[in-house]
Amino acid sequence: MGILKELEAFSELPALLSAAERARRVAQRVVEMFGQAVIEHHAEEEEELFPAVLASALPGEELELVKQLVGRLVREHREAEAIWKRLAPAVKKAAKGQSVHIDFAEVEHLMRKYAEHASFEEAEFLPLSERILRRNANHMAALGLSLHMRHLPLHTRNI
């Protein structure tokens, strides 16, 4: 390459460095979000909300439905966590500014699965939970938790 061609490529460097820095920041935020917020969110649901709803559900059809929904949600938690576990090493390297290959299909898979999970939870499980927990004053704290989780900002940052 000639001098002018090299200087032309050099002129792209600021934009490339800016994109690389943005990629590093996005990766760091995702590592923090998944490692803290998502795992904590799953644990709160599984340790507090799900048991409260199961304990307050009416025996019979309602309890069986709640068991089925809780089972599905827990399976979806483990699936999302497993996908993240496969992605995490590369994303952590990207967060450190290291050059890595991140499997785009896995990223898309995680995004799709988590969006489906959140949509199902909001449309099906949380409204049912609210109805069930409202019947039992002892579980109003769990209701507060479910309402809090409904508005939990898992992806409110502009990435």
C-alpha positions as a Python dict, from the first residue, in 0.01 Angstrom:
ca = {
    (1, 'M'): (0, 0, 0),
    (2, 'G'): (107, 350, -65),
    (3, 'I'): (141, 629, 187),
    (4, 'L'): (-191, 787, 93),
    (5, 'K'): (-374, 457, 123),
    (6, 'E'): (-224, 400, 468),
    (7, 'L'): (-317, 752, 576),
    (8, 'E'): (-669, 695, 444),
    (9, 'A'): (-696, 378, 654),
    (10, 'F'): (-547, 569, 949),
    (11, 'S'): (-822, 830, 917),
    (12, 'E'): (-1074, 558, 1006),
    (13, 'L'): (-895, 481, 1333),
    (14, 'P'): (-1091, 722, 1558),
    (15, 'A'): (-1424, 572, 1450),
    (16, 'L'): (-1290, 219, 1488),
    (17, 'L'): (-1156, 296, 1837),
    (18, 'S'): (-1491, 450, 1929),
    (19, 'A'): (-1676, 140, 1811),
    (20, 'A'): (-1433, -84, 1999),
    (21, 'E'): (-1483, 117, 2318),
    (22, 'R'): (-1860, 99, 2279),
    (23, 'A'): (-1836, -278, 2230),
    (24, 'R'): (-1628, -306, 2546),
    (25, 'R'): (-1881, -101, 2747),
    (26, 'V'): (-2177, -302, 2614),
    (27, 'A'): (-2002, -627, 2701),
    (28, 'Q'): (-1918, -500, 3051),
    (29, 'R'): (-2278, -392, 3116),
    (30, 'V'): (-2412, -727, 2997),
    (31, 'V'): (-2166, -916, 3219),
    (32, 'E'): (-2274, -706, 3517),
    (33, 'M'): (-2645, -726, 3434),
    (34, 'F'): (-2652, -1100, 3385),
    (35, 'G'): (-2421, -1176, 3674),
    (36, 'Q'): (-2616, -961, 3915),
    (37, 'A'): (-2964, -856, 3805),
    (38, 'V'): (-3072, -1160, 3605),
    (39, 'I'): (-2940, -1424, 3844),
    (40, 'E'): (-3081, -1230, 4141),
    (41, 'H'): (-3415, -1190, 3962),
    (42, 'H'): (-3437, -1565, 3903),
    (43, 'A'): (-3343, -1641, 4265),
    (44, 'E'): (-3604, -1397, 4403),
    (45, 'E'): (-3874, -1554, 4192),
    (46, 'E'): (-3773, -1910, 4278),
    (47, 'E'): (-3713, -1852, 4650),
    (48, 'E'): (-3990, -1604, 4730),
    (49, 'L'): (-4255, -1551, 4465),
    (50, 'F'): (-4305, -1903, 4332),
    (51, 'P'): (-4334, -2066, 4679),
    (52, 'A'): (-4578, -1795, 4794),
    (53, 'V'): (-4800, -1844, 4490),
    (54, 'L'): (-4786, -2224, 4527),
    (55, 'A'): (-4873, -2198, 4897),
    (56, 'S'): (-5170, -1970, 4828),
    (57, 'A'): (-5312, -2145, 4521),
    (58, 'L'): (-5640, -2327, 4569),
    (59, 'P'): (-5609, -2706, 4565),
    (60, 'G'): (-5710, -2868, 4240),
    (61, 'E'): (-5701, -2701, 3901),
    (62, 'E'): (-5549, -2374, 4017),
    (63, 'L'): (-5265, -2541, 4206),
    (64, 'E'): (-5194, -2773, 3914),
    (65, 'L'): (-5184, -2477, 3677),
    (66, 'V'): (-4947, -2288, 3907),
    (67, 'K'): (-4721, -2594, 3934),
    (68, 'Q'): (-4713, -2622, 3555),
    (69, 'L'): (-4636, -2251, 3508),
    (70, 'V'): (-4369, -2247, 3779),
    (71, 'G'): (-4208, -2555, 3627),
    (72, 'R'): (-4195, -2388, 3288),
    (73, 'L'): (-4052, -2064, 3429),
    (74, 'V'): (-3782, -2247, 3626),
    (75, 'R'): (-3687, -2449, 3315),
    (76, 'E'): (-3664, -2124, 3119),
    (77, 'H'): (-3443, -1972, 3390),
    (78, 'R'): (-3203, -2265, 3367),
    (79, 'E'): (-3205, -2254, 2987),
    (80, 'A'): (-3121, -1881, 2980),
    (81, 'E'): (-2850, -1934, 3239),
    (82, 'A'): (-2703, -2221, 3036),
    (83, 'I'): (-2693, -2010, 2720),
    (84, 'W'): (-2530, -1728, 2917),
    (85, 'K'): (-2275, -1970, 3061),
    (86, 'R'): (-2169, -2060, 2705),
    (87, 'L'): (-2149, -1692, 2602),
    (88, 'A'): (-1996, -1548, 2919),
    (89, 'P'): (-1628, -1632, 2862),
    (90, 'A'): (-1619, -1452, 2526),
    (91, 'V'): (-1829, -1160, 2651),
    (92, 'K'): (-1600, -1118, 2953),
    (93, 'K'): (-1299, -1106, 2720),
    (94, 'A'): (-1476, -845, 2507),
    (95, 'A'): (-1544, -645, 2824),
    (96, 'K'): (-1168, -637, 2880),
    (97, 'G'): (-1111, -514, 2527),
    (98, 'Q'): (-974, -844, 2404),
    (99, 'S'): (-1041, -963, 2053),
    (100, 'V'): (-1288, -1252, 2052),
    (101, 'H'): (-1550, -1423, 1842),
    (102, 'I'): (-1897, -1412, 1993),
    (103, 'D'): (-2147, -1654, 1844),
    (104, 'F'): (-2417, -1431, 1698),
    (105, 'A'): (-2663, -1721, 1678),
    (106, 'E'): (-2621, -1784, 2053),
    (107, 'V'): (-2673, -1415, 2129),
    (108, 'E'): (-2990, -1418, 1918),
    (109, 'H'): (-3101, -1741, 2087),
    (110, 'L'): (-3058, -1589, 2434),
    (111, 'M'): (-3237, -1270, 2335),
    (112, 'R'): (-3529, -1459, 2178),
    (113, 'K'): (-3565, -1704, 2467),
    (114, 'Y'): (-3551, -1431, 2731),
    (115, 'A'): (-3799, -1212, 2544),
    (116, 'E'): (-4039, -1508, 2518),
    (117, 'H'): (-3988, -1585, 2887),
    (118, 'A'): (-4054, -1227, 2997),
    (119, 'S'): (-4359, -1199, 2774),
    (120, 'F'): (-4507, -1525, 2906),
    (121, 'E'): (-4434, -1427, 3265),
    (122, 'E'): (-4599, -1086, 3224),
    (123, 'A'): (-4901, -1211, 3028),
    (124, 'E'): (-4972, -1535, 3215),
    (125, 'F'): (-4792, -1588, 3543),
    (126, 'L'): (-4782, -1244, 3706),
    (127, 'P'): (-5154, -1166, 3660),
    (128, 'L'): (-5244, -1509, 3801),
    (129, 'S'): (-4998, -1458, 4087),
    (130, 'E'): (-5152, -1125, 4174),
    (131, 'R'): (-5503, -1274, 4186),
    (132, 'I'): (-5385, -1562, 4402),
    (133, 'L'): (-5172, -1358, 4640),
    (134, 'R'): (-5441, -1096, 4695),
    (135, 'R'): (-5648, -1368, 4865),
    (136, 'N'): (-5381, -1433, 5129),
    (137, 'A'): (-5274, -1140, 5347),
    (138, 'N'): (-4967, -1336, 5461),
    (139, 'H'): (-4831, -1322, 5108),
    (140, 'M'): (-4879, -953, 5036),
    (141, 'A'): (-4501, -907, 5054),
    (142, 'A'): (-4469, -1158, 4772),
    (143, 'L'): (-4730, -964, 4580),
    (144, 'G'): (-4517, -654, 4625),
    (145, 'L'): (-4224, -850, 4490),
    (146, 'S'): (-4421, -966, 4189),
    (147, 'L'): (-4529, -609, 4116),
    (148, 'H'): (-4171, -493, 4154),
    (149, 'M'): (-4046, -761, 3917),
    (150, 'R'): (-4308, -667, 3660),
    (151, 'H'): (-4138, -330, 3633),
    (152, 'L'): (-3779, -450, 3681),
    (153, 'P'): (-3565, -266, 3425),
    (154, 'L'): (-3372, -562, 3284),
    (155, 'H'): (-3299, -385, 2957),
    (156, 'T'): (-3367, -16, 3009),
    (157, 'R'): (-3018, 110, 2930),
    (158, 'N'): (-2949, 231, 2581),
    (159, 'I'): (-2680, 1, 2456),
}
